[in-house]
Coordinates of C-alpha atoms in Angstrom, one line a residue:
M23 CA -20.2 15.1 -22.0
R24 CA -19.4 16.3 -18.6
P25 CA -15.8 15.4 -17.6
L26 CA -14.6 12.7 -14.8
Q27 CA -14.7 14.1 -11.4
P28 CA -13.6 13.1 -7.9
V29 CA -15.4 10.1 -6.5
V30 CA -15.8 9.6 -2.4
L31 CA -15.2 6.3 -2.3
P32 CA -16.7 3.4 0.9
A33 CA -14.5 1.0 2.8
N34 CA -14.0 -2.1 0.4
Q35 CA -12.6 -4.3 3.3
P36 CA -12.3 -7.9 2.1
R37 CA -13.5 -10.1 4.8
N38 CA -12.2 -13.0 6.9
R39 CA -8.6 -12.1 6.4
F40 CA -5.9 -14.4 8.5
Y41 CA -5.1 -11.6 10.4
A42 CA -6.9 -9.8 12.9
G43 CA -8.2 -6.0 12.6
G44 CA -10.3 -3.5 11.2
T45 CA -11.3 -1.5 14.0
Q46 CA -9.6 1.3 13.2
I47 CA -10.2 1.4 9.8
T48 CA -13.9 1.7 11.1
A49 CA -13.3 4.1 14.5
L50 CA -10.9 6.3 10.9
R51 CA -13.9 6.2 8.8
D52 CA -17.4 6.8 10.7
G53 CA -15.7 7.9 14.8
P54 CA -14.8 5.3 17.7
A55 CA -18.3 4.5 18.9
A56 CA -18.9 2.3 15.3
A57 CA -19.2 -0.8 14.7
A58 CA -16.6 -2.9 13.3
V59 CA -16.6 -6.2 11.9
E60 CA -13.1 -8.2 13.3
H61 CA -10.7 -10.1 10.6
T62 CA -11.5 -7.0 7.7
P63 CA -7.6 -5.3 8.4
E64 CA -7.0 -4.1 4.6
D65 CA -9.2 -1.5 2.9
W66 CA -8.6 -1.7 -0.8
V67 CA -8.8 1.9 -1.8
A68 CA -9.1 2.9 -5.5
S69 CA -8.5 -1.2 -6.8
V70 CA -8.0 -2.6 -10.3
V71 CA -6.5 -5.7 -9.3
P72 CA -8.3 -8.5 -6.7
L73 CA -6.4 -10.7 -4.1
F74 CA -5.0 -13.1 -5.3
G75 CA -6.8 -16.0 -6.4
E76 CA -10.0 -14.3 -6.4
D77 CA -12.4 -13.0 -9.2
E78 CA -13.3 -9.8 -7.8
V79 CA -12.9 -9.5 -3.9
G80 CA -11.0 -6.5 -3.4
L81 CA -12.0 -4.7 -6.8
T82 CA -13.1 -1.2 -6.0
R83 CA -17.3 -0.4 -7.4
L84 CA -17.6 3.2 -8.2
P85 CA -20.8 4.6 -7.1
S86 CA -23.0 3.6 -10.5
G87 CA -21.8 0.2 -9.6
E88 CA -19.6 -0.2 -12.6
L89 CA -15.9 -2.2 -11.6
L90 CA -12.8 0.8 -11.6
R91 CA -11.0 -1.8 -13.2
D92 CA -13.6 -1.7 -16.2
A93 CA -14.7 2.0 -16.2
V94 CA -10.3 2.9 -16.4
A95 CA -10.2 0.3 -19.3
A96 CA -13.0 2.2 -20.8
D97 CA -11.3 5.5 -21.0
P98 CA -7.3 5.3 -19.5
V99 CA -6.8 8.8 -20.8
G100 CA -9.8 10.5 -18.7
W101 CA -8.6 8.7 -15.7
L102 CA -5.2 8.7 -15.9
G103 CA -4.0 11.6 -18.3
P104 CA -2.3 10.6 -21.8
E105 CA 1.0 11.1 -20.6
H106 CA 0.8 7.9 -18.0
V107 CA -1.2 6.4 -20.8
E108 CA 2.0 6.1 -23.4
S109 CA 4.5 6.0 -21.1
F110 CA 2.3 2.8 -18.6
G111 CA -0.9 2.1 -20.8
A112 CA -4.2 1.5 -19.3
D113 CA -2.5 0.3 -15.8
P114 CA -3.5 3.0 -12.7
H115 CA 0.4 1.0 -12.1
L116 CA -0.7 1.9 -8.3
L117 CA -2.8 0.5 -5.3
V118 CA -3.9 2.1 -2.2
K119 CA -4.9 0.4 1.1
L120 CA -5.3 1.5 4.6
L121 CA -4.0 -1.1 7.0
D122 CA -5.1 -1.7 10.8
A123 CA -3.1 -4.9 12.7
G124 CA -4.9 -6.1 15.0
Q125 CA -2.3 -8.4 15.5
R126 CA 1.5 -8.8 14.2
L127 CA 1.5 -9.6 11.5
P128 CA 3.2 -12.4 9.7
V129 CA 7.3 -12.4 8.3
H130 CA 6.4 -12.5 4.9
A131 CA 8.1 -11.1 1.9
H132 CA 6.7 -9.6 -2.1
P133 CA 8.2 -10.4 -5.0
D134 CA 10.3 -7.9 -7.5
R135 CA 9.0 -7.3 -11.2
G136 CA 11.6 -9.9 -12.5
W137 CA 10.8 -12.1 -10.3
A138 CA 6.8 -11.9 -11.3
A139 CA 7.8 -12.1 -14.5
R140 CA 9.6 -14.6 -15.0
H141 CA 8.0 -17.1 -12.6
L142 CA 4.3 -15.9 -13.1
G143 CA 4.2 -13.8 -16.4
L144 CA 3.2 -10.7 -14.2
D145 CA 4.0 -7.3 -15.1
H146 CA 3.8 -5.9 -11.5
G147 CA 6.0 -6.8 -8.2
K148 CA 5.2 -5.4 -5.2
T149 CA 7.1 -2.7 -4.0
E150 CA 5.0 -1.2 -0.7
A151 CA 5.6 1.4 1.4
W152 CA 3.7 2.2 5.1
V153 CA 2.6 6.2 5.7
F154 CA 2.1 5.5 9.6
L155 CA -1.0 6.7 11.0
E156 CA -0.5 5.1 14.2
P157 CA 3.0 3.9 16.1
A158 CA 4.1 0.5 15.9
V159 CA 6.9 -2.0 16.1
V160 CA 8.0 -3.0 12.7
H161 CA 10.7 -5.9 11.6
L162 CA 12.7 -5.3 8.3
G163 CA 14.9 -7.1 5.9
F164 CA 17.8 -9.4 7.8
S165 CA 20.7 -8.2 9.7
R166 CA 22.8 -11.0 8.6
D167 CA 23.1 -13.3 5.3
V168 CA 20.9 -15.8 6.0
S169 CA 21.5 -19.2 3.5
A170 CA 19.0 -20.5 1.7
D171 CA 19.3 -24.2 3.3
E172 CA 18.5 -21.7 6.6
L173 CA 15.6 -19.9 5.8
A174 CA 14.1 -23.2 4.5
R175 CA 14.3 -24.8 7.5
W176 CA 13.4 -22.4 9.4
V177 CA 10.0 -22.4 7.3
A178 CA 9.7 -26.0 7.6
E179 CA 10.0 -25.7 11.2
Q180 CA 8.3 -22.5 11.6
D181 CA 10.9 -21.8 13.9
V182 CA 9.5 -17.8 14.5
S183 CA 11.8 -16.6 17.3
A184 CA 14.8 -17.5 15.4
L185 CA 13.4 -16.0 12.1
L186 CA 12.4 -12.3 14.1
S187 CA 15.9 -12.5 16.1
T188 CA 17.8 -12.0 12.7
T189 CA 15.5 -9.0 11.6
H190 CA 16.0 -5.6 12.3
R191 CA 13.4 -4.5 15.0
L192 CA 12.1 -0.8 14.5
Q193 CA 10.0 1.7 16.3
A194 CA 7.6 3.4 13.3
R195 CA 5.8 7.2 14.7
A196 CA 2.9 8.7 13.8
G197 CA 3.7 10.3 10.3
D198 CA 7.0 8.1 9.6
A199 CA 6.7 7.3 6.1
V200 CA 8.6 3.9 5.7
L201 CA 9.4 1.8 1.7
V202 CA 9.7 -1.5 1.6
P203 CA 11.6 -2.7 -1.4
A204 CA 10.5 -6.0 -2.7
G205 CA 11.9 -9.1 -1.8
L206 CA 13.0 -7.6 1.7
P207 CA 11.3 -9.7 4.3
H208 CA 9.3 -7.9 6.9
A209 CA 6.6 -8.1 9.4
I210 CA 3.7 -5.0 10.8
G211 CA 3.8 -4.6 14.6
E212 CA 0.1 -5.2 16.5
G213 CA -1.4 -1.7 16.6
A214 CA 0.0 -0.1 13.6
L215 CA -2.8 2.0 11.6
L216 CA -1.2 3.1 8.3
V217 CA -1.7 4.2 4.5
E218 CA -0.1 1.8 2.1
L219 CA 1.4 2.4 -1.5
Q220 CA 2.4 -0.5 -3.5
E221 CA 2.8 -2.0 -6.6
P222 CA -1.1 -3.3 -7.6
S223 CA -0.8 -6.9 -7.2
D224 CA -1.5 -9.2 -4.1
L225 CA 2.2 -11.8 -3.9
S226 CA 2.8 -12.4 -0.7
V227 CA 5.2 -15.1 -0.1
L228 CA 4.7 -16.1 3.6
V229 CA 8.1 -16.9 5.9
E230 CA 5.9 -17.3 9.1
W231 CA 2.1 -18.2 9.3
D232 CA 2.3 -20.6 12.8
G233 CA -0.3 -19.1 14.8
F234 CA -2.6 -17.7 12.0
A235 CA -5.6 -18.4 10.6
I236 CA -4.6 -19.6 7.1
D237 CA -2.5 -23.0 5.7
G238 CA 0.9 -21.6 5.0
A239 CA 1.8 -24.6 3.7
A240 CA -1.1 -24.7 1.2
A241 CA -1.2 -20.9 0.2
G242 CA 2.6 -19.0 1.4
H243 CA 4.2 -19.6 -1.6
L244 CA 1.9 -18.5 -5.0
G245 CA 1.7 -22.1 -5.9
L246 CA 4.8 -22.5 -7.1
G247 CA 6.6 -24.4 -4.0
F248 CA 8.6 -22.8 -1.6
E249 CA 11.7 -24.1 -3.1
T250 CA 10.8 -21.8 -6.3
A251 CA 8.6 -18.9 -4.1
L252 CA 11.6 -18.5 -1.8
T253 CA 14.2 -17.8 -4.3
A254 CA 12.3 -14.4 -4.3
V255 CA 13.2 -13.5 -0.4
D256 CA 16.2 -10.8 0.0
R257 CA 18.4 -12.7 1.8
R258 CA 20.8 -10.4 2.1
G259 CA 22.1 -8.6 5.4
L260 CA 21.2 -5.4 5.8
A261 CA 23.3 -2.4 7.9
R262 CA 21.3 -0.7 10.8
D263 CA 21.8 2.0 8.9
A264 CA 20.6 1.3 5.8
V265 CA 17.2 -0.5 7.3
E266 CA 16.5 2.9 8.4
G267 CA 17.7 4.8 5.6
L268 CA 14.6 3.4 4.6
V269 CA 12.4 5.4 7.3
Q270 CA 11.6 9.2 6.8
S271 CA 10.5 10.4 10.1
D272 CA 8.9 13.9 10.4
A273 CA 5.4 14.0 11.1
T274 CA 5.6 18.2 9.9
A275 CA 7.1 17.9 6.7
L276 CA 4.6 19.0 3.7
G277 CA 5.3 17.3 0.2
P278 CA 7.2 14.2 -0.9
L279 CA 6.8 11.6 1.6
L280 CA 9.0 8.9 -0.6
P281 CA 11.8 10.2 -2.7
G282 CA 13.5 7.3 -3.5
A283 CA 10.0 5.3 -4.7
G284 CA 9.9 7.1 -7.5
A285 CA 10.0 4.0 -9.9
F286 CA 7.0 3.0 -8.4
F287 CA 4.4 5.5 -7.0
R288 CA 4.8 9.1 -5.4
A289 CA 3.2 10.0 -1.7
D290 CA 2.9 13.8 -0.7
R291 CA 1.8 15.3 2.9
V292 CA -0.8 18.1 1.6
R293 CA -2.3 19.9 4.3
G294 CA -4.9 23.0 3.7
G295 CA -5.5 26.4 6.3
G296 CA -3.0 28.8 7.0
G297 CA -5.5 31.2 4.9
G298 CA -4.3 29.9 1.8
A299 CA -4.9 26.8 -0.9
H300 CA -2.6 24.3 -1.5
G301 CA -3.2 20.9 -3.7
W302 CA -1.3 19.2 -7.1
E303 CA -1.7 19.4 -10.5
A304 CA -3.6 17.5 -13.2
G305 CA -3.0 13.4 -12.3
F306 CA -5.0 10.7 -11.1
A307 CA -4.4 10.4 -7.1
V308 CA -6.3 8.6 -4.6
V309 CA -6.5 10.7 -1.5
V310 CA -6.3 9.9 2.0
A311 CA -7.8 12.4 4.5
V312 CA -6.1 11.4 8.1
A313 CA -6.6 14.3 10.0
G314 CA -9.1 17.2 10.5
A315 CA -11.5 18.4 7.6
G316 CA -11.6 21.1 4.3
Q317 CA -12.3 20.7 1.3
L318 CA -11.2 19.5 -2.1
A319 CA -11.8 21.6 -5.1
T320 CA -11.0 20.7 -9.1
A321 CA -10.2 23.1 -11.9
T322 CA -13.8 21.5 -13.5
G323 CA -16.1 22.9 -10.3
A324 CA -16.3 19.6 -8.4
E325 CA -16.1 20.1 -5.1
V326 CA -16.1 17.5 -2.3
R327 CA -16.1 18.0 1.5
L328 CA -13.4 15.7 3.4
E329 CA -13.1 14.9 6.4
R330 CA -10.6 12.7 8.3
G331 CA -11.2 9.3 7.2
S332 CA -12.5 10.0 4.1
T333 CA -11.0 8.6 0.7
V334 CA -11.3 10.1 -3.0
L335 CA -10.7 9.3 -6.1
V336 CA -8.9 12.0 -8.4
P337 CA -9.4 11.4 -12.1
H338 CA -7.2 13.3 -14.8
A339 CA -9.9 15.0 -16.5
A340 CA -10.5 16.6 -13.1
G341 CA -7.7 19.2 -13.6
P342 CA -5.5 20.4 -11.1
V343 CA -7.0 20.3 -7.7
T344 CA -6.8 22.6 -4.4
V345 CA -7.5 21.8 -0.8
E346 CA -8.8 24.2 1.6
G347 CA -9.6 24.2 5.5
D348 CA -7.9 22.8 8.5
V349 CA -7.2 19.4 7.0
E350 CA -4.3 16.8 6.3
L351 CA -4.1 14.6 3.1
V352 CA -2.2 11.9 2.2
V353 CA -1.7 12.1 -1.9
C354 CA -0.6 8.6 -2.8
R355 CA 0.2 9.0 -6.9
P356 CA 1.4 6.6 -10.0
P357 CA 4.8 7.3 -10.9
S358 CA 5.5 10.3 -12.7
P359 CA 5.6 8.9 -16.8
A360 CA 8.5 12.5 -17.7
R361 CA 8.8 14.5 -14.8
Q362 CA 8.6 15.0 -11.3
H363 CA 5.1 17.0 -10.3
H364 CA 5.4 19.1 -7.7
V365 CA 2.5 19.3 -4.5
E366 CA 2.7 22.2 -2.5

C-alpha cells in the first residue's frame, strides 16, 4: 500500500458566523482580487471536531471526500505515529484555524481540561495560541481581581465599558505569538489575521455579546446556564508583566514560537532559502505558508508546491520533511509524546 502523503487542503470556512470577517483569509489564499464571503471569519484547517452543537460543520474533508476524522480513526499510526498513539490514542490533540477579525471579537473565555471533563464529559478544554500575520489590538486577562458577583452583573447587564476597561489591552504586531491559557478572558481586535492553534474543541463562554449576531443569553453558556459557565472564567487579576510574558515578539526568529505551550501543542517558524534545505522530522503536522513560495518534500518522495496561503496536512507516515525556496511557514504540531522534536 502506498504510504500516506501530504494533503493540500482547500478552505474550510463555516458560513454565517456571528462576527464579521473572511476577506483577509480569501486574500491570503487566493489573492486580494478574489471574491470573499462575509461572516466566514474562520478557516478550520485539518479539523477532526465540528462546531459546538453541530454534527459535521467544521470537519475537514480530504480530496477523496472522506472526513479526516474517519481517516485518522481508520489508520491512527499512519497519520499520527506510534508514539503519539501510545500516549494519546487516535486523537490528534490539535486544531488549527486561520482567523480574520472583521470586527473586534466579543470578550469570552474557554474552559480548561478539568472543567470540561467535570461539566461536559469531554477530554479537551481550549487552551489556544495566536500567531499574528497582521497587527491588532488584543484584550487579555483581567487587570485586577473580579468577584463572581461583579462578573455576573457585567454579563447580565452587558456592561461592555466596565468589562473592557478591566482587561489588559495589548498591541500585537505581525509575527508575534501569543499563548492564551484556558480560562483567561480575551478578545481579538478588528483587523487581526492570525494562525490559531488550540486544543481540538469548540467551547466558549461568552461574557459579551451585545451588538453581535448571536443570542448570547441563550447560546453563550454551553447549555449549562451562566451560574455554572462563568466558573470557567479566570477572574484573577494579572500583573502587566505576567500578561506580556505570554507574548513572544521576534518576527525574525526561527524555531519554536510557543515554548510554554508544549503540553498542548507546538508551533515553529520555518523558512526555506539561503541555499539550503530546512525542515522537521516525521510527525503529524499542519503547515501554513504565510509568505513567499517554495517546495515541501518528504522522505517518501512526495513533493508539494507551497505558496502564500497554502495549508498542507502532513501525516507521520510521510516521514521527515524538507523545505526549499523563499517561503516562510508556521508549522503546527501536537504535543510531543516523549521528547521535544528539533526544528531547524
